[in-house]
PDB file of C-alpha atoms in Angstrom:
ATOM      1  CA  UNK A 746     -31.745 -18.116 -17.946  1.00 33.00           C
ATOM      2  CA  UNK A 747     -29.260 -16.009 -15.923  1.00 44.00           C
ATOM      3  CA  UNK A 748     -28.818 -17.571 -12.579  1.00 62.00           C
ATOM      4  CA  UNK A 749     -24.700 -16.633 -11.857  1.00 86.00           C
ATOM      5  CA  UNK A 750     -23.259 -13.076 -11.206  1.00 91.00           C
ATOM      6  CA  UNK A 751     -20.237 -11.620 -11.195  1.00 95.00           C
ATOM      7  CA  UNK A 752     -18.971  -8.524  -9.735  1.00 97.00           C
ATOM      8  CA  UNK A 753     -16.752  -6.479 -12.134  1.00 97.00           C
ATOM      9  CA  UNK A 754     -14.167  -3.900 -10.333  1.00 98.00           C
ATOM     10  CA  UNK A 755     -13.185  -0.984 -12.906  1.00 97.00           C
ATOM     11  CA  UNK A 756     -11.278   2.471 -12.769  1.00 97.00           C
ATOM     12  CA  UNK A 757      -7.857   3.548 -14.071  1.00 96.00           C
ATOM     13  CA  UNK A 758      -4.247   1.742 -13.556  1.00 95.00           C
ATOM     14  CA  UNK A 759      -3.340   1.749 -10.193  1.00 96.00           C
ATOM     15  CA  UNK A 760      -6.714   3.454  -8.804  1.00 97.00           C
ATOM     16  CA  UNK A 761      -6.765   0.948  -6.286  1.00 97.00           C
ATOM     17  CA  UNK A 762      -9.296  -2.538  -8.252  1.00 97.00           C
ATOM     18  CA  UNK A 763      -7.118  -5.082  -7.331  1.00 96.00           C
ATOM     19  CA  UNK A 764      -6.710  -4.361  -3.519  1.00 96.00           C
ATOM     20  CA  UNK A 765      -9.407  -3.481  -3.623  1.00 98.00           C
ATOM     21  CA  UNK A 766     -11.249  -6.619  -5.393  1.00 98.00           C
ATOM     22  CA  UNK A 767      -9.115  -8.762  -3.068  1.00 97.00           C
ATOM     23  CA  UNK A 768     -10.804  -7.492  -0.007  1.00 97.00           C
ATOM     24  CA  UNK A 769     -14.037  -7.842  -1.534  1.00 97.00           C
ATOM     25  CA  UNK A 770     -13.398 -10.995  -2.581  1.00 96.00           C
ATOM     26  CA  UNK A 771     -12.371 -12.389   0.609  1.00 96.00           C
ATOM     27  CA  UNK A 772     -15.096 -10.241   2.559  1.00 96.00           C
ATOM     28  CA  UNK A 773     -17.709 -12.241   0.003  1.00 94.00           C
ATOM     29  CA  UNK A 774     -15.805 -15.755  -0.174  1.00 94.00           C
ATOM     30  CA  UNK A 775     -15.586 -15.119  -3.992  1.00 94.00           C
ATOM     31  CA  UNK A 776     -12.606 -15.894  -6.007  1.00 94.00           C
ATOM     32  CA  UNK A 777     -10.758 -13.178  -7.173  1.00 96.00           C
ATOM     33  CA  UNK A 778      -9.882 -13.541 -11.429  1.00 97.00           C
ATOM     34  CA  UNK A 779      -7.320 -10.679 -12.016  1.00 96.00           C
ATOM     35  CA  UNK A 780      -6.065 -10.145 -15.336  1.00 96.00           C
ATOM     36  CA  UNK A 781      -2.625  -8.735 -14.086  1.00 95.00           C
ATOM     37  CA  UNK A 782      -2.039 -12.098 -12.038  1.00 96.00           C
ATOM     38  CA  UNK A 783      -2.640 -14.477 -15.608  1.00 97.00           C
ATOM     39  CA  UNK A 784      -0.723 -11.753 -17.928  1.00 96.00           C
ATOM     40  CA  UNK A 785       2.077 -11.953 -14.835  1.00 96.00           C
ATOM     41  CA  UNK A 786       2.328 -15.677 -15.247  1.00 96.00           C
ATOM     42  CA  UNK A 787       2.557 -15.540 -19.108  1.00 97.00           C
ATOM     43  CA  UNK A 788       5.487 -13.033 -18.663  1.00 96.00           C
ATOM     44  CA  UNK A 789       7.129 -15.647 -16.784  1.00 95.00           C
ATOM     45  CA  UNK A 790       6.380 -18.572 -19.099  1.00 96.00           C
ATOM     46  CA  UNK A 791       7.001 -16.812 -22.618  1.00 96.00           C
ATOM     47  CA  UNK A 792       9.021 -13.920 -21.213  1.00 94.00           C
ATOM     48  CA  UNK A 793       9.466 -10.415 -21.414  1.00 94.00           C
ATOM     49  CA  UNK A 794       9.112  -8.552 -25.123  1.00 94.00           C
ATOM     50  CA  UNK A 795       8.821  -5.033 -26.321  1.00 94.00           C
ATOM     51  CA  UNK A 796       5.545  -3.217 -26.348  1.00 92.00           C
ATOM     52  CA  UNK A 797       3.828  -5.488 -29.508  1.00 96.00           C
ATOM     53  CA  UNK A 798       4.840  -8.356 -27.410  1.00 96.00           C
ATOM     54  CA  UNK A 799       2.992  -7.069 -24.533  1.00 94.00           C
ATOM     55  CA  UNK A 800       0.192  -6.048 -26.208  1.00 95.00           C
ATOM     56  CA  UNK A 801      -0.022  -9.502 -27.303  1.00 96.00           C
ATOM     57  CA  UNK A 802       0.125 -11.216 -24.188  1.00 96.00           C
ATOM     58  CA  UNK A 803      -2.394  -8.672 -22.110  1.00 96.00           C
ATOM     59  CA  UNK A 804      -5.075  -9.853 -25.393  1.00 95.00           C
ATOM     60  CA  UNK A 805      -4.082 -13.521 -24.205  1.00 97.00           C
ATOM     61  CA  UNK A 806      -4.830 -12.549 -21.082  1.00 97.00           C
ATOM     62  CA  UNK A 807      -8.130 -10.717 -21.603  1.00 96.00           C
ATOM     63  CA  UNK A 808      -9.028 -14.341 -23.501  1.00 96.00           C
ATOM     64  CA  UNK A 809      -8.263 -16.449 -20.516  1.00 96.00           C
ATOM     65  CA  UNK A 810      -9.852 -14.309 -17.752  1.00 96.00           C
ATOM     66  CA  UNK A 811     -12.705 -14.652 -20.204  1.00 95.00           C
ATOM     67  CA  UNK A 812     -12.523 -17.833 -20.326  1.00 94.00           C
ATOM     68  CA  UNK A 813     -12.407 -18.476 -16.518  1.00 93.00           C
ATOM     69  CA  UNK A 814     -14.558 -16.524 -15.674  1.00 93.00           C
ATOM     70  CA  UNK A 815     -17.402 -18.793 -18.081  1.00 88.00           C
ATOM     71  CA  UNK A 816     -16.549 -21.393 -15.103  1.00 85.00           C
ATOM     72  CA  UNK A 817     -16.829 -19.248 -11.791  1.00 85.00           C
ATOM     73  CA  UNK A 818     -18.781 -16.767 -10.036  1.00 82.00           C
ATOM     74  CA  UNK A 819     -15.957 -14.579  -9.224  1.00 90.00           C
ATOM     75  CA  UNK A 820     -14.837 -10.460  -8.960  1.00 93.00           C
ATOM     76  CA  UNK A 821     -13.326 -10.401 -12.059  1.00 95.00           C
ATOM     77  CA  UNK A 822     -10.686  -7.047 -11.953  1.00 94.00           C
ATOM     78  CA  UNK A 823      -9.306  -5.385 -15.184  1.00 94.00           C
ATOM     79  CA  UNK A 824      -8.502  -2.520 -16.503  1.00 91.00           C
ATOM     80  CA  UNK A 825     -11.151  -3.054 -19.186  1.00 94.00           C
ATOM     81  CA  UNK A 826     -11.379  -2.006 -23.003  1.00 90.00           C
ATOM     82  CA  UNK A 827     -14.003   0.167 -23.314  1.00 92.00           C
ATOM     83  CA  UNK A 828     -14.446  -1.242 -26.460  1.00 92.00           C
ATOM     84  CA  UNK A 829     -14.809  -4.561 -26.398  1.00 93.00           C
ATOM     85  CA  UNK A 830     -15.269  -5.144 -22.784  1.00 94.00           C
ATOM     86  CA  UNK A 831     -18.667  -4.449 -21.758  1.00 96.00           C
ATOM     87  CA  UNK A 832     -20.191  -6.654 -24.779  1.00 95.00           C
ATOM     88  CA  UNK A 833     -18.114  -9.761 -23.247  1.00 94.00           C
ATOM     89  CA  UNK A 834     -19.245  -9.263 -19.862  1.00 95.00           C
ATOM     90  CA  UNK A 835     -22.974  -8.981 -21.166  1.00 93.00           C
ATOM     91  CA  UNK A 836     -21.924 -12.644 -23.226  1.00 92.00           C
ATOM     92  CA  UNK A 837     -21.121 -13.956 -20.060  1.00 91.00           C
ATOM     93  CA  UNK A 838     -24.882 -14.371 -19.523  1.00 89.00           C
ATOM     94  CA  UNK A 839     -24.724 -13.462 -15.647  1.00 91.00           C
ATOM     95  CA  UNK A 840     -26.126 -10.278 -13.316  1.00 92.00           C
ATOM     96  CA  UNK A 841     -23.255  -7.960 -13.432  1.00 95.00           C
ATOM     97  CA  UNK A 842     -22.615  -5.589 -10.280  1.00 96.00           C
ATOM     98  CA  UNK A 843     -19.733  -3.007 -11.097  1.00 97.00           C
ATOM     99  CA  UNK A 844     -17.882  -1.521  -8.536  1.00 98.00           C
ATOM    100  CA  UNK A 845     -15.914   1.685 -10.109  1.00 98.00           C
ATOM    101  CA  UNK A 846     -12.836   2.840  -8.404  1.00 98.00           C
ATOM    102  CA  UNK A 847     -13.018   6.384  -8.394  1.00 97.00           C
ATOM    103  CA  UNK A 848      -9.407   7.910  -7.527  1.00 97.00           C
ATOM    104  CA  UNK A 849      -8.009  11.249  -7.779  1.00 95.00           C
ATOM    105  CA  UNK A 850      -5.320  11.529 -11.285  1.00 95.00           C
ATOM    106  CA  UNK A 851      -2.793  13.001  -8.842  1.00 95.00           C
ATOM    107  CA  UNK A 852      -2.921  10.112  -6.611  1.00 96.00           C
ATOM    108  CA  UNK A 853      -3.209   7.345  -9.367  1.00 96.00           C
ATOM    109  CA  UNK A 854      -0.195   8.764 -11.320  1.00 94.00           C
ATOM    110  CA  UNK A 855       1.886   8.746  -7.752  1.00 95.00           C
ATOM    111  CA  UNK A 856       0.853   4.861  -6.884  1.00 95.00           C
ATOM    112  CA  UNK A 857       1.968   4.104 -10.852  1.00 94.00           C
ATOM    113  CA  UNK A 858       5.330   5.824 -10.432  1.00 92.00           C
ATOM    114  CA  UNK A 859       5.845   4.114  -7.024  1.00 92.00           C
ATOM    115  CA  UNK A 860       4.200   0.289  -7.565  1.00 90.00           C
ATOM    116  CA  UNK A 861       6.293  -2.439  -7.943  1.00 90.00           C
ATOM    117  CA  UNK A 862       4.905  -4.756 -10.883  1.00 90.00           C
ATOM    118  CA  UNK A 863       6.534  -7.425 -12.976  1.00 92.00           C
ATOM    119  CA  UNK A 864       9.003  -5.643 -15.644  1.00 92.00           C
ATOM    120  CA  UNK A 865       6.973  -7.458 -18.442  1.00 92.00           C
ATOM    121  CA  UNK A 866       4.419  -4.355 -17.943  1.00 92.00           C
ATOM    122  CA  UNK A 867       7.115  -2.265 -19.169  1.00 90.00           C
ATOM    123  CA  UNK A 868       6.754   0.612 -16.268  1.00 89.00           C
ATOM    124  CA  UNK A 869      10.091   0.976 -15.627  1.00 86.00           C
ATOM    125  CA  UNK A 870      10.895   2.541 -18.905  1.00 86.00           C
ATOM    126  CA  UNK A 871       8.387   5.502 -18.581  1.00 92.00           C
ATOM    127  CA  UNK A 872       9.163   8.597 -17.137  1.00 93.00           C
ATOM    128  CA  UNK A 873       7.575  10.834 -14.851  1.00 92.00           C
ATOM    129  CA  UNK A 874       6.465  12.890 -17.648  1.00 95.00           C
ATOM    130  CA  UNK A 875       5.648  10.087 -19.288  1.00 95.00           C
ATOM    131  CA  UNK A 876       3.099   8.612 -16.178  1.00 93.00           C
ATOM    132  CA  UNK A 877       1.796  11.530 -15.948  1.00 93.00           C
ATOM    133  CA  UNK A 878       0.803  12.408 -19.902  1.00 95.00           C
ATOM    134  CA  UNK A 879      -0.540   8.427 -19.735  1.00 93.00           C
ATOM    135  CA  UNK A 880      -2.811   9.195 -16.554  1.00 93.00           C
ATOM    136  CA  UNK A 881      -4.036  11.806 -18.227  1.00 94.00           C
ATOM    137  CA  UNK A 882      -5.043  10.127 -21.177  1.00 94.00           C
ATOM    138  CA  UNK A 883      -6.528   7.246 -19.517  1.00 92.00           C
ATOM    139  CA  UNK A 884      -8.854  10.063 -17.485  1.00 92.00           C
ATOM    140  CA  UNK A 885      -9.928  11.587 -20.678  1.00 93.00           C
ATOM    141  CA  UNK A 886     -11.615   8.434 -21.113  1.00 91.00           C
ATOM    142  CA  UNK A 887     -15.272   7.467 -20.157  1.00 91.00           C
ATOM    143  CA  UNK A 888     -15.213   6.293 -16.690  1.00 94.00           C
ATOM    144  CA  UNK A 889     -17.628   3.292 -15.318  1.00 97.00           C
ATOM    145  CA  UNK A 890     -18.743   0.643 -18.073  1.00 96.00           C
ATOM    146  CA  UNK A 891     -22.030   1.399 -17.347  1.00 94.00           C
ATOM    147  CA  UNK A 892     -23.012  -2.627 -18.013  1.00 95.00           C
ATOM    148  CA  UNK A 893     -26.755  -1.903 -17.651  1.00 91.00           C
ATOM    149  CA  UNK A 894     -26.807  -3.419 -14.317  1.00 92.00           C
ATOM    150  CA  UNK A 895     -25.616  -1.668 -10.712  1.00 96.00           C
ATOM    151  CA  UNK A 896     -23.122   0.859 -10.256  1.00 97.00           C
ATOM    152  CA  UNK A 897     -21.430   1.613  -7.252  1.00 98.00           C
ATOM    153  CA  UNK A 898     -18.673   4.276  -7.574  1.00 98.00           C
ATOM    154  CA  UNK A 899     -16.198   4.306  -4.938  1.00 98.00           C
ATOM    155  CA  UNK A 900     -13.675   6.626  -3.382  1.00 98.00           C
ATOM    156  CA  UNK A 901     -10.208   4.749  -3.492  1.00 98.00           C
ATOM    157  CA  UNK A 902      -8.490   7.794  -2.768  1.00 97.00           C
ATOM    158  CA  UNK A 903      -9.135   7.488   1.011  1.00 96.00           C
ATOM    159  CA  UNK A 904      -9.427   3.863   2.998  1.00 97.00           C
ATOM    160  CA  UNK A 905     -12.750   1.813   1.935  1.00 98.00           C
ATOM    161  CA  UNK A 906     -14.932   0.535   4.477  1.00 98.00           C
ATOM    162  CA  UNK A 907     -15.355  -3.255   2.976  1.00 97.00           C
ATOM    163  CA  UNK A 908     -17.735  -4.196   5.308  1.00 97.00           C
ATOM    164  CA  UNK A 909     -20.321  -1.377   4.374  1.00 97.00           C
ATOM    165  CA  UNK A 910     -19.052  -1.960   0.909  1.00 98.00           C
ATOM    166  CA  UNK A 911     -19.439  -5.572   1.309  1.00 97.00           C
ATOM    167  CA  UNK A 912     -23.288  -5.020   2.454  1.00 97.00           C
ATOM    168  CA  UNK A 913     -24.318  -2.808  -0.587  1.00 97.00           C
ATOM    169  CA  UNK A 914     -22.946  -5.602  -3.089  1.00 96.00           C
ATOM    170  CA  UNK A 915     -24.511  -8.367  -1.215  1.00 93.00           C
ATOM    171  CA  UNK A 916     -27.772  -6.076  -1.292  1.00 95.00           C
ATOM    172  CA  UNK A 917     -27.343  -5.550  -5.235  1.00 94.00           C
ATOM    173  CA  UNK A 918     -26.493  -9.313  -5.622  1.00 90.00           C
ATOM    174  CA  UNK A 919     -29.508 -10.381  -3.882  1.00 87.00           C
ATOM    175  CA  UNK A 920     -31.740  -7.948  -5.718  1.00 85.00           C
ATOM    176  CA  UNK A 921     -30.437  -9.002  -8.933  1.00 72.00           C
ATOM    177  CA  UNK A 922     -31.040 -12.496  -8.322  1.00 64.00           C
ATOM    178  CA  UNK A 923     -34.539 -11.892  -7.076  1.00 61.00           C
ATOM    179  CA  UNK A 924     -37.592 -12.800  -9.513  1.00 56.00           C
ATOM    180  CA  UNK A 925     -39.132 -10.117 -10.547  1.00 52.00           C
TER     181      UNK A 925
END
């Protein structure tokens, strides 16, 4: 029996999730998991490697959002694995609500090159060049996860409106816990 949801907030490295998850979050009075946050705090307990090293600890911290997120009914933010994701979040055995941030390349590739992030991501080394061949890998790639369950694909390119967007996943919550 499902009876917990979660809402998942997807789109590409710095389209806006985890500002944007945090104002959901708050707006909802849902805990916020963020898989940046836990693969912060390993960086600061094991330290900062080369690129197998990181690779390493962002699987770690795939595990333990994974794992926390078993315990809580939270807006879980990632920028998820096509892969492997969507068939953990469907193990999770709750209604899933995804909320896709939808952000112009130009724009994402600026807000990389000009975020400030913990130097275990390694972003300092790249490049402009570099950013801007990775963004456009990463939007070669499929988009939403498509979980099976709601989609709402929003414009993080301009300011949100949280409260409307706040309604609309309330409204898909409620639905998907409704009997049918």
């Amino acid at each position: 029996m499902i009876d917990n949801a979660f809402v998942i907030v997807s789109g590409l490295p710095a389209s806006g999730k985890s500002t944007l998850a945090r104002r959901l979050a708050a707006e909802l009075r849902w805990q916020v998991i963020d898989k940046d946050v836990i693969l912060e705090s390993l960086y600061e307990s094991l330290g900062v490697g080369d690129q197998a090293w990181r690779y390493r600890l962002s699987r770690a911290s795939d595990d333990v959002l994974f794992t926390l997120a078993a315990h809580a009914e939270p807006v879980l933010v990632n920028w998820w694995h096509h892969d492997t994701a969507p068939g953990r979040l469907r193990h999770l055995g709750a209604h899933l609500v995804e909320v896709f941030c939808d952000c112009d390349t130009t724009l994402v590739a600026e807000r990389f090159q000009t975020r400030k992030r913990h130097p275990g991501h390694l972003d300092q080394n790249l490049t402009h060049e570099q950013i801007r061949e990775r963004v456009a890998t990463w939007a070669a790639l499929p988009g939403p996860l498509r979980l099976g369950g709601p989609l709402l694909t929003i414009d993080t390119s301009r300011p949100v409106d949280i409260t409307t967007l706040t309604k609309e996943v309330g409204t898909l919550l409620a639905e998907t816990h409704s009997p049918n």
